[in-house]
Short mmCIF file of C-alpha atoms in Angstrom, two decimals:
data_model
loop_
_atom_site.label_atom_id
_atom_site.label_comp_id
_atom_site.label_asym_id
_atom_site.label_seq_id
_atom_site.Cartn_x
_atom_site.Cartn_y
_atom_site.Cartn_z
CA UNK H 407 26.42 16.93 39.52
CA UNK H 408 24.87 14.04 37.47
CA UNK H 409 24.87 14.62 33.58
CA UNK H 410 21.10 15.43 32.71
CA UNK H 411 18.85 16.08 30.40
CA UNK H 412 17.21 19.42 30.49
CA UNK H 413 13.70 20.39 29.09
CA UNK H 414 12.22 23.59 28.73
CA UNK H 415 8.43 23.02 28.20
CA UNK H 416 6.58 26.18 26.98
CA UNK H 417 3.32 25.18 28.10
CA UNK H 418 2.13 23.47 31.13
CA UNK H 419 1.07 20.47 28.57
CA UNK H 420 4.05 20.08 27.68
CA UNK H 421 5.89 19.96 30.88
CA UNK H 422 2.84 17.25 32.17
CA UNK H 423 3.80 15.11 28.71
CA UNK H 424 7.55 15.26 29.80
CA UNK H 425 7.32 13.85 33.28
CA UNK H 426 4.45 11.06 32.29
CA UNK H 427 5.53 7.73 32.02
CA UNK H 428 9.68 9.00 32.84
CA UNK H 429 9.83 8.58 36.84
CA UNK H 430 13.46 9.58 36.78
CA UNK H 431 12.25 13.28 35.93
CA UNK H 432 12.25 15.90 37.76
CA UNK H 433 10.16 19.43 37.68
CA UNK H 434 12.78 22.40 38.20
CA UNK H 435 11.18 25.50 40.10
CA UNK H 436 13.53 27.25 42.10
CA UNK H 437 16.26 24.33 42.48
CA UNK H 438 16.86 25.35 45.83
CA UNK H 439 16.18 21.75 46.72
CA UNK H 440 16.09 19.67 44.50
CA UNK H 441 20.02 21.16 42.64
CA UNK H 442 21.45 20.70 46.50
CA UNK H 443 20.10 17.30 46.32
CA UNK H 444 21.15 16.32 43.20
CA UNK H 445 24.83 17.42 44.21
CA UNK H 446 24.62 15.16 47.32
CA UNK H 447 23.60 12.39 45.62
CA UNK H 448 20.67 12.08 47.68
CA UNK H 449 18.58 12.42 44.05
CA UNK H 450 19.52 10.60 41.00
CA UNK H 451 16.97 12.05 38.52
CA UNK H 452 17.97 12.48 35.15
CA UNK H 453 15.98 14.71 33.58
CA UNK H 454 15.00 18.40 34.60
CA UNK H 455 12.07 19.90 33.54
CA UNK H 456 12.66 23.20 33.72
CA UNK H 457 9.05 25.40 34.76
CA UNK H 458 10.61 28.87 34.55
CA UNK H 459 9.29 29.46 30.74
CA UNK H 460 5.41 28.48 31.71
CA UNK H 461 3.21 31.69 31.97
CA UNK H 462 1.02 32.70 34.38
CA UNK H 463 2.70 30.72 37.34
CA UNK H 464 4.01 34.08 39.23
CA UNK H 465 2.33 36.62 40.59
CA UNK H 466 0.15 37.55 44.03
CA UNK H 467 -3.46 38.05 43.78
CA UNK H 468 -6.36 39.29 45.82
CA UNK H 469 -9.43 37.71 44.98
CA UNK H 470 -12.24 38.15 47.37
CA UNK H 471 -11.31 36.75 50.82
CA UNK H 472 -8.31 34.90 49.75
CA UNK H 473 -4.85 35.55 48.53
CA UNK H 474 -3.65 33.74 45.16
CA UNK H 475 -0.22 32.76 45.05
CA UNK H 476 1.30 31.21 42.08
CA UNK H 477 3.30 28.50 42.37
CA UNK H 478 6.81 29.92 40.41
CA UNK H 479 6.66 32.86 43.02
CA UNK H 480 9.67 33.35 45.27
CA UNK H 481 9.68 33.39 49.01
CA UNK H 482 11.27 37.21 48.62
CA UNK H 483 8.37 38.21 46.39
CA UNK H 484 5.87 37.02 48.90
CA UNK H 485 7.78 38.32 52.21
CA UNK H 486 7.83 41.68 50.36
CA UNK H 487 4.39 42.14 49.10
CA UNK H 488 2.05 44.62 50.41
CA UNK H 489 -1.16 42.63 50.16
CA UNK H 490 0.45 39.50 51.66
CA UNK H 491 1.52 41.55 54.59
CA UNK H 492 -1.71 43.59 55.28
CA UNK H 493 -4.50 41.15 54.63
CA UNK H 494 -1.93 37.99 56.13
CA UNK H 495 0.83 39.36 57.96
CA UNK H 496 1.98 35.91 59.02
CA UNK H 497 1.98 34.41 55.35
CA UNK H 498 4.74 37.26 55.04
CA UNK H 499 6.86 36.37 58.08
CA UNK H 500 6.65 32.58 57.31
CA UNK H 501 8.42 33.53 53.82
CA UNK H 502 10.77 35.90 55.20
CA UNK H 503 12.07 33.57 57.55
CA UNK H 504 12.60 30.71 55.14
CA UNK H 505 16.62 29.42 54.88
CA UNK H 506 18.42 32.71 53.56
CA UNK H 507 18.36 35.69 51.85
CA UNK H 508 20.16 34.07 49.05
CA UNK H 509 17.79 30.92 48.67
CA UNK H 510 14.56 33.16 48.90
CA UNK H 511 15.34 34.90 46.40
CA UNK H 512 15.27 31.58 43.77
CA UNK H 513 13.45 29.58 46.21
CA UNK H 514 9.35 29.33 45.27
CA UNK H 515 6.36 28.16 47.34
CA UNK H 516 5.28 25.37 44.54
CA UNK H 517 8.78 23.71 44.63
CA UNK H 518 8.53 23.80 48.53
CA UNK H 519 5.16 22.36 48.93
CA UNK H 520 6.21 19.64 46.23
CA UNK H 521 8.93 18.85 47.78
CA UNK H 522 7.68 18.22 51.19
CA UNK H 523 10.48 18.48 53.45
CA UNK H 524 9.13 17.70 56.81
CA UNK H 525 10.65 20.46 58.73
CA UNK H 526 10.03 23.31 55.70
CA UNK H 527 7.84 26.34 56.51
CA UNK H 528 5.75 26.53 53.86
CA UNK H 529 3.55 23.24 54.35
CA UNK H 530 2.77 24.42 57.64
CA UNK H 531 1.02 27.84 56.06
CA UNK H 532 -0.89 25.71 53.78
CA UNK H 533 -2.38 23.26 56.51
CA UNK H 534 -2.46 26.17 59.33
CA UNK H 535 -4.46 28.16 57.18
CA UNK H 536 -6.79 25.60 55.40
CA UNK H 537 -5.43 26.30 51.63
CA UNK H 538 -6.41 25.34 48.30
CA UNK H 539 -3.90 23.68 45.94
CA UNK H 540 -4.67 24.67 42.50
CA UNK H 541 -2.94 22.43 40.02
CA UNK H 542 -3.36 21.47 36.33
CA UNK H 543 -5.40 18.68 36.76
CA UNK H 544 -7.63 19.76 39.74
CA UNK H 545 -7.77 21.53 43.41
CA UNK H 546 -6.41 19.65 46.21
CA UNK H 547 -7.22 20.93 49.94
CA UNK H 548 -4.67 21.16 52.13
CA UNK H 549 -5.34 18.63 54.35
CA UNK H 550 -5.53 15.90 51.85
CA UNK H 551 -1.97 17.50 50.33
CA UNK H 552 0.55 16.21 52.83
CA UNK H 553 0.88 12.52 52.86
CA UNK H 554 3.97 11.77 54.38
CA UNK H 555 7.92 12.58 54.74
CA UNK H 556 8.35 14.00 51.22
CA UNK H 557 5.04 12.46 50.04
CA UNK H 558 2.50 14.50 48.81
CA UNK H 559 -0.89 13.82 46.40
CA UNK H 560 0.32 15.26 43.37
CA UNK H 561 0.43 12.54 40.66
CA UNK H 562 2.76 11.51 38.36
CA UNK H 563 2.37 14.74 35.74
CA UNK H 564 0.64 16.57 38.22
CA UNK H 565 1.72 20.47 38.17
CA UNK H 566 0.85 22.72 40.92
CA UNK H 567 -0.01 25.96 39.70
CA UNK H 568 -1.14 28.39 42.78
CA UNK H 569 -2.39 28.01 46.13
CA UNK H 570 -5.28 29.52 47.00
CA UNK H 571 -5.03 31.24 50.61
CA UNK H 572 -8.44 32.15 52.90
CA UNK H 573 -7.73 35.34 54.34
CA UNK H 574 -8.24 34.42 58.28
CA UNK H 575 -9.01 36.80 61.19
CA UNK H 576 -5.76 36.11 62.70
CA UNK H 577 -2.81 33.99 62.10
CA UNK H 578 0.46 33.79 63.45
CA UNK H 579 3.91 31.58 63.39
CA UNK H 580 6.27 30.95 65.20
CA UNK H 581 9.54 28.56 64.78
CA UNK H 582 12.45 27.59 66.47
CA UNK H 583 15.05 27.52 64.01
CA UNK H 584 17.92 24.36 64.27
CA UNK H 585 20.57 27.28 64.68
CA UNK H 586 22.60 25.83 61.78
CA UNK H 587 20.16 24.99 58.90
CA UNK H 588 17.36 27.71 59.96
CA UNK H 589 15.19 24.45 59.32
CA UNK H 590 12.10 24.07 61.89
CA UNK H 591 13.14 22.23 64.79
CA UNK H 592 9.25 22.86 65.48
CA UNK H 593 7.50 25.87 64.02
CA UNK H 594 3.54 26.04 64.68
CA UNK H 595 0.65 28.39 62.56
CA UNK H 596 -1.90 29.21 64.38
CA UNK H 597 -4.92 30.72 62.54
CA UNK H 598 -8.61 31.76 63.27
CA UNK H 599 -11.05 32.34 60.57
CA UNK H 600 -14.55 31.56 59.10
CA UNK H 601 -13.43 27.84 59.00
CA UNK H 602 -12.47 27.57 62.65
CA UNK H 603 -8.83 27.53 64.03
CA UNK H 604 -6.45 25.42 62.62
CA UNK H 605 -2.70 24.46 64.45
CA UNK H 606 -0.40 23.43 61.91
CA UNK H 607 3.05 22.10 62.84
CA UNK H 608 6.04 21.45 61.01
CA UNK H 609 9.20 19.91 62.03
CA UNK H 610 8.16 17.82 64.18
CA UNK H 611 7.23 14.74 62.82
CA UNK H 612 7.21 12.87 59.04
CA UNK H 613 4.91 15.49 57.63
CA UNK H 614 3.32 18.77 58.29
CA UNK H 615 0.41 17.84 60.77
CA UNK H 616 -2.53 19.34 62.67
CA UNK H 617 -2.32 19.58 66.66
CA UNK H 618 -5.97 18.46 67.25
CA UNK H 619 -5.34 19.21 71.31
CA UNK H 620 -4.18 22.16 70.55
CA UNK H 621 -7.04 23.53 68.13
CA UNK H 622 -9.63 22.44 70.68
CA UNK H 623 -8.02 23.90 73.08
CA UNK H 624 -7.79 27.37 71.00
CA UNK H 625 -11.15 27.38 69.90
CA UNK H 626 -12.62 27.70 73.49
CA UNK H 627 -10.59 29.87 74.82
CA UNK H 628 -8.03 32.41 72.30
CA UNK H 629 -5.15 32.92 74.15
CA UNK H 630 -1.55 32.11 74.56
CA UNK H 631 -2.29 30.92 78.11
CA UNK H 632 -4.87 28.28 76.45
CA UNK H 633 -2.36 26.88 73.82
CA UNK H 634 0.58 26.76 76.63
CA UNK H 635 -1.23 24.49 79.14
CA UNK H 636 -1.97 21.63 76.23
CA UNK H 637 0.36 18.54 76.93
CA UNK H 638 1.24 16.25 73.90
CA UNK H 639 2.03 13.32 73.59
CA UNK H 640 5.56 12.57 72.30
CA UNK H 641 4.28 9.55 69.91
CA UNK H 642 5.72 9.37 66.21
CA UNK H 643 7.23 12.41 66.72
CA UNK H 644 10.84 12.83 65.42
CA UNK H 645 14.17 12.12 67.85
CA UNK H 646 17.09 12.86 66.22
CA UNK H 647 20.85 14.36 67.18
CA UNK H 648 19.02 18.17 66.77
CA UNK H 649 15.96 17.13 69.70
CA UNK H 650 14.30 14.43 71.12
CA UNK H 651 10.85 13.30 70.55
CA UNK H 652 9.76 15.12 74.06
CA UNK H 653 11.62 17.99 73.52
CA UNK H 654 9.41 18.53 70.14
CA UNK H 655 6.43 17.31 71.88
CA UNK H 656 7.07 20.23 75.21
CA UNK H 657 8.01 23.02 71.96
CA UNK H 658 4.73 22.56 70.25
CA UNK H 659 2.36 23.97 72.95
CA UNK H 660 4.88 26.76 73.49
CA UNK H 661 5.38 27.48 70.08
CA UNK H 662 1.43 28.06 69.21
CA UNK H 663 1.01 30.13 72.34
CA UNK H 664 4.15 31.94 71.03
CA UNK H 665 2.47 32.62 67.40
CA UNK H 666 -1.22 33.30 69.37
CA UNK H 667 0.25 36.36 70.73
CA UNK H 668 2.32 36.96 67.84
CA UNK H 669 -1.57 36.58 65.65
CA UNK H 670 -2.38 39.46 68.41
CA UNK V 904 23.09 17.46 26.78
CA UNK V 905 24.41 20.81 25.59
CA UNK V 906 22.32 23.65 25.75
CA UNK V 907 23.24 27.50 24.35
CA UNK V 908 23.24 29.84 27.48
CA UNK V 909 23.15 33.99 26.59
CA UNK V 910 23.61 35.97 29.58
CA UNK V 911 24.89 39.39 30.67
CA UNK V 912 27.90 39.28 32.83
CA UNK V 913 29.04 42.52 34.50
CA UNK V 914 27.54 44.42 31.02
CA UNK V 915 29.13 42.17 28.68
CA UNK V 916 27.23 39.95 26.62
CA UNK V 917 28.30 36.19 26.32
CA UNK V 918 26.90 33.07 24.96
CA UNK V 919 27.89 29.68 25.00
CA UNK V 920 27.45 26.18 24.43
CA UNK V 921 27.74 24.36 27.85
CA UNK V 922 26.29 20.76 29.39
CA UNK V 923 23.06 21.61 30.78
CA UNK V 924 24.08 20.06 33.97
CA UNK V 925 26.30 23.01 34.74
CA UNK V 926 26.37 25.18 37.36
CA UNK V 927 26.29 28.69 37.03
CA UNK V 928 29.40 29.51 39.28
CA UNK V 929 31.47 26.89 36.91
CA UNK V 930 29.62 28.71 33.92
CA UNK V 931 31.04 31.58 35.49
CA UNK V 932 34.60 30.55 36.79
CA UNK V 933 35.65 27.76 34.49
CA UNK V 934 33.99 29.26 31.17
CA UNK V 935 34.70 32.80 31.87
CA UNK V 936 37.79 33.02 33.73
CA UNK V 937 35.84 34.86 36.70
CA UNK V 938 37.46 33.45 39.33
CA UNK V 939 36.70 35.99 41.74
CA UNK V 940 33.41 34.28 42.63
CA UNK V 941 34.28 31.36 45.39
CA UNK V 942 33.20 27.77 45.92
CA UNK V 943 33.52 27.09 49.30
CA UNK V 944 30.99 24.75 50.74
CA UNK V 945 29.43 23.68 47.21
CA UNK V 946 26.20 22.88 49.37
CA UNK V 947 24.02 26.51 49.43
CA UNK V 948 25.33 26.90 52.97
CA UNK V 949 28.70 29.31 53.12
CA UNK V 950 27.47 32.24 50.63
CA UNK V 951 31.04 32.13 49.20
CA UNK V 952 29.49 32.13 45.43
CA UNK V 953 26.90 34.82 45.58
CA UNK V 954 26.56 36.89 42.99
CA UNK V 955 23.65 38.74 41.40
CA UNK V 956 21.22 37.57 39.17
CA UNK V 957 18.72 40.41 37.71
CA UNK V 958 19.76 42.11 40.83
CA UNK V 959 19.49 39.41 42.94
CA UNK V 960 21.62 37.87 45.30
CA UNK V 961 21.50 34.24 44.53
CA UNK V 962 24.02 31.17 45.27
CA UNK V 963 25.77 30.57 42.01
CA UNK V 964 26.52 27.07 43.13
CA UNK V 965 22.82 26.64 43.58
CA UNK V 966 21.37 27.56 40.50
CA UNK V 967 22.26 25.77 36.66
CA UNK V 968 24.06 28.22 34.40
CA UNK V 969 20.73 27.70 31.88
CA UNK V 970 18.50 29.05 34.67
CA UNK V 971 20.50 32.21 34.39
CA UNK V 972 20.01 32.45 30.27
CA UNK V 973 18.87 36.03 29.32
CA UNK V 974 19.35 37.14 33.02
CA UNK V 975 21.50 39.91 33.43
CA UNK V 976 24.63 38.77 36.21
CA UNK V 977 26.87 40.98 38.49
CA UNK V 978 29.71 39.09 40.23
CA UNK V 979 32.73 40.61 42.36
CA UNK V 980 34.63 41.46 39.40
CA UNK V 981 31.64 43.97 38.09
CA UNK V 982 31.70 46.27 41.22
CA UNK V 983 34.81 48.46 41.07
CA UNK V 984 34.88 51.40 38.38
CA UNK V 985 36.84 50.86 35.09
CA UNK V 986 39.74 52.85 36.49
CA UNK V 987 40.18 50.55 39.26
CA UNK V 988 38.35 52.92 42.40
CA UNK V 989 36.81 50.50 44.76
CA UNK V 990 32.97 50.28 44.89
CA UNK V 991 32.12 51.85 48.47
CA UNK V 992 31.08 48.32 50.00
CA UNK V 993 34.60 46.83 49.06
CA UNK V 994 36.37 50.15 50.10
CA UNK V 995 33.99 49.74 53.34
CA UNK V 996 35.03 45.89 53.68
CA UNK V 997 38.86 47.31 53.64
CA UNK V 998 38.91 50.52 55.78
CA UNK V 999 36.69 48.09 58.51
CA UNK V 1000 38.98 45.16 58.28
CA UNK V 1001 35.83 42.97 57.06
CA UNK V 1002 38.01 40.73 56.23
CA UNK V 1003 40.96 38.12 57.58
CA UNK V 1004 41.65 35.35 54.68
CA UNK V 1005 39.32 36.90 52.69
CA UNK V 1006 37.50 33.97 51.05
CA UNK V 1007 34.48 34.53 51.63
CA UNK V 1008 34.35 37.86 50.86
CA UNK V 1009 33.53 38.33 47.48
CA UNK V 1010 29.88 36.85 48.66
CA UNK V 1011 29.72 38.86 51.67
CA UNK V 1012 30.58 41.86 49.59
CA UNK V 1013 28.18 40.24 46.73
CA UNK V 1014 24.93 40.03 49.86
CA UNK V 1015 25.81 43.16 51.25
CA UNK V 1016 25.42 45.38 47.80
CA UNK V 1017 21.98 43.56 47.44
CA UNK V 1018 21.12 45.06 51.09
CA UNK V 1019 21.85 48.50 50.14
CA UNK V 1020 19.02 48.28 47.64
CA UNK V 1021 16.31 47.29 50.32
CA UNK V 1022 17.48 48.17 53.85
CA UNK V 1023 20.09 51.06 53.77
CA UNK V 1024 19.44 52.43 57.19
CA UNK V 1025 19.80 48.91 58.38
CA UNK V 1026 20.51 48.24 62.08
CA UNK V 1027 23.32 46.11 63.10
CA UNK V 1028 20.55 43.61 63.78
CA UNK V 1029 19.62 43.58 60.00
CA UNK V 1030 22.77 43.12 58.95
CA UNK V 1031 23.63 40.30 60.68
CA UNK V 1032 19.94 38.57 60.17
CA UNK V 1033 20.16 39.79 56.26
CA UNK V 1034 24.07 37.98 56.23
CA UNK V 1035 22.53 34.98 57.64
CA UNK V 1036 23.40 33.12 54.08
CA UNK V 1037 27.18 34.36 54.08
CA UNK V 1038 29.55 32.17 56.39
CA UNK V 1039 33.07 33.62 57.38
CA UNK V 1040 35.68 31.27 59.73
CA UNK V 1041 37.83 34.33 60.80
CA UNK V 1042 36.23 37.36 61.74
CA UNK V 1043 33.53 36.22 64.16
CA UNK V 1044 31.31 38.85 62.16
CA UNK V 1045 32.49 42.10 64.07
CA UNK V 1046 34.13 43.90 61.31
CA UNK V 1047 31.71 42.51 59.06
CA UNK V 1048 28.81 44.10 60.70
CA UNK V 1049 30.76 47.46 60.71
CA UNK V 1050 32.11 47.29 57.36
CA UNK V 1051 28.41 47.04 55.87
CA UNK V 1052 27.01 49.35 57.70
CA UNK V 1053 29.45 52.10 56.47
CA UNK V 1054 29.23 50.93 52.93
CA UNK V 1055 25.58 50.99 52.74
CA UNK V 1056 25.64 54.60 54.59
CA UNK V 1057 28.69 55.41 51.67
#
């Protein structure tokens, strides 16, 4: 890997100061990411701010109707936690089933989201459930997060902090894992709650996205047989050696009935 | 850059002054000699480096050595007993024939010891879902299967 130079800000100030105005810097969460990058050469940054010191940026909270997650806390700490799985079961599943055992225990859901990868699971949570991202500067809803492949609204300095889940009536999520990088090929989240139902799918295109068919479809008529019978079209979707564009566009339908029954 | 690291390896303490750019499996291979801890795909793929980290399995080659500083580390070397008696996951790995060339074993061994902590009744479903980071080339994952569930029913 690169030489770099590596930071270890003990306040979130501090980290914001050490990323303004230096665009070859990097924030450091997990690394689960961003380290395999940087050994590929697919990332040349040069300096690593490292978040791990910052208070206050771990930990699972109820408060009210939603679920608090902050943004240093590990897929394994949110797959295992007892509020996560009673009040949303398939918040708990979605983390469970990210890469491996290995990575989700490093691996945390602020490093995901800022990373953006356009077939990780974690973007499709926080668009399928209508989430709040909490960062140092201000709240961001989810819909207004994801911007593109890798793109997201955060701004230069920006820090998320926690995100800020609505506890729904049901939610489910399904994906179909490429069988060698346990990436989404396609993985939907279904949810129904105060704010409606919401389809979120990853995988299959530049950026985490909303099937509109699909939603309207759901919020008539709840079932798995509703979601199933929705045809999409195949435009800007991804084609690439794992699927074509069709094959995405036929899994998406099938996938959110899939996670409808799995919401039960 | 050099930055001081301070960790625990296998109940020794060590500390040293390494480029902050390094990885903890060189930390722990190059710097301490541990060379029972494999690189094999360098990419967070194959599971050869795992090793624990505060009691958690974690890819060494995945993780800088400074991200480790204060944490308390377990690699292959700190299973067996000081007189040389196999841990019961490595004795399980050998009566089971978990093992052909054996590279990858030390992070199989590594993962599975993690398992026994969360899911020792697991079903040979678990296993193989829970060894879904570790890679082997030889076995085709039979003897594998077997050899953890024995050690985490040992």
């Amino acid at each position: 890997m690169q030489a770099i130079q590596l930071h270890q800000p003990a306040s979130l100030a501090d980290a914001a100061k050490l990323r303004s105005g230096n665009d070859d810097a990097r924030f450091l969460a997990g690394g689960q990411s961003l380290l395999a990058a940087m050994k590929l050469g697919l990332n040349s940054a040069t300096d690593l701010i490292n978040l791990a010191a910052l208070p206050d940026l771990a930990g699972i909270k109820v408060d009210g109707n939603r679920i608090v997650i902050g943004a240093m806390t590990r897929h394994a700490d949110v797959a295992a936690n007892a509020d996560v799985k009673r009040l949303i079961p398939a918040l708990a599943v979605l983390a469970g089933s990210i890469g491996d055992r290995q990575v989700r225990n490093v691996g945390t859901l602020g490093g995901s989201i800022a990373n953006a990868d356009p077939a990780s699971d974690y973007p499709a949570a926080v668009v399928g459930l209508g989430a709040t991202v909490r960062t140092n500067q201000r709240e961001i809803a989810a819909d207004a997060f994801f911007t593109g492949l890798y793109e997201t609204a955060l701004q230069n300095g920006e820090i998320i902090t926690a995100v800020s889940f609505p506890v729904p009536e049901k939610a489910g999520y399904v994906k179909f894992k490429a069988p060698a990088s346990r990436f989404a090929l396609v993985g939907v989240f279904v949810s129904k709650g105060t704010g409606g139902v919401r389809v979120a799918v990853t995988g299959a295109a530049g950026s985490v996205f909303r099937a509109a068919g699909v939603e309207a479809a759901l919020a008539g008529n709840w079932s798995a047989a509703a979601a199933k019978a929705v045809k999409l079209s195949a435009d800007n979707l991804n084609s690439d050696l794992h699927a074509t564009a069709e094959y995405r566009a036929h899994l998406i339908p099938v996938l959110a009935s899939r996670a409808v029954t799995a919401a039960g | 850059m050099t930055v001081n690291v301070t960790m625990k390896v296998n109940g020794q303490s060590v500390t040293a002054a390494i480029a902050a750019s390094t990885l903890l499996v060189d930390f722990i291979r190059e710097h301490l000699r541990l060379t029972g801890t494999h690189v094999g795909c360098n990419t967070a793929q194959c599971g050869a480096c795992t090793v624990h980290v505060n009691g958690r399995a974690v890819k060494s080659c995945n993780l800088l050595a400074a991200q480790a500083n204060g944490a308390e580390v377990t690699t292959i070397e700190g299973l067996a007993a000081a007189d040389g008696t196999m841990h019961p996951m490595q004795a399980a790995f050998k009566e089971h024939h978990g093992l052909q060339c054996g590279f990858c074993t030390p992070g199989m061994v590594m993962s599975a010891c993690e398992l026994k902590g969360k899911l020792p009744n697991a079903t040979d479903e678990q296993i193989r879902e829970a060894l879904d980071g570790n890679m082997c080339r030889c076995t085709g994952y039979q003897n594998i299967v077997k050899a953890v569930k024995a050690g985490l029913a040992a």
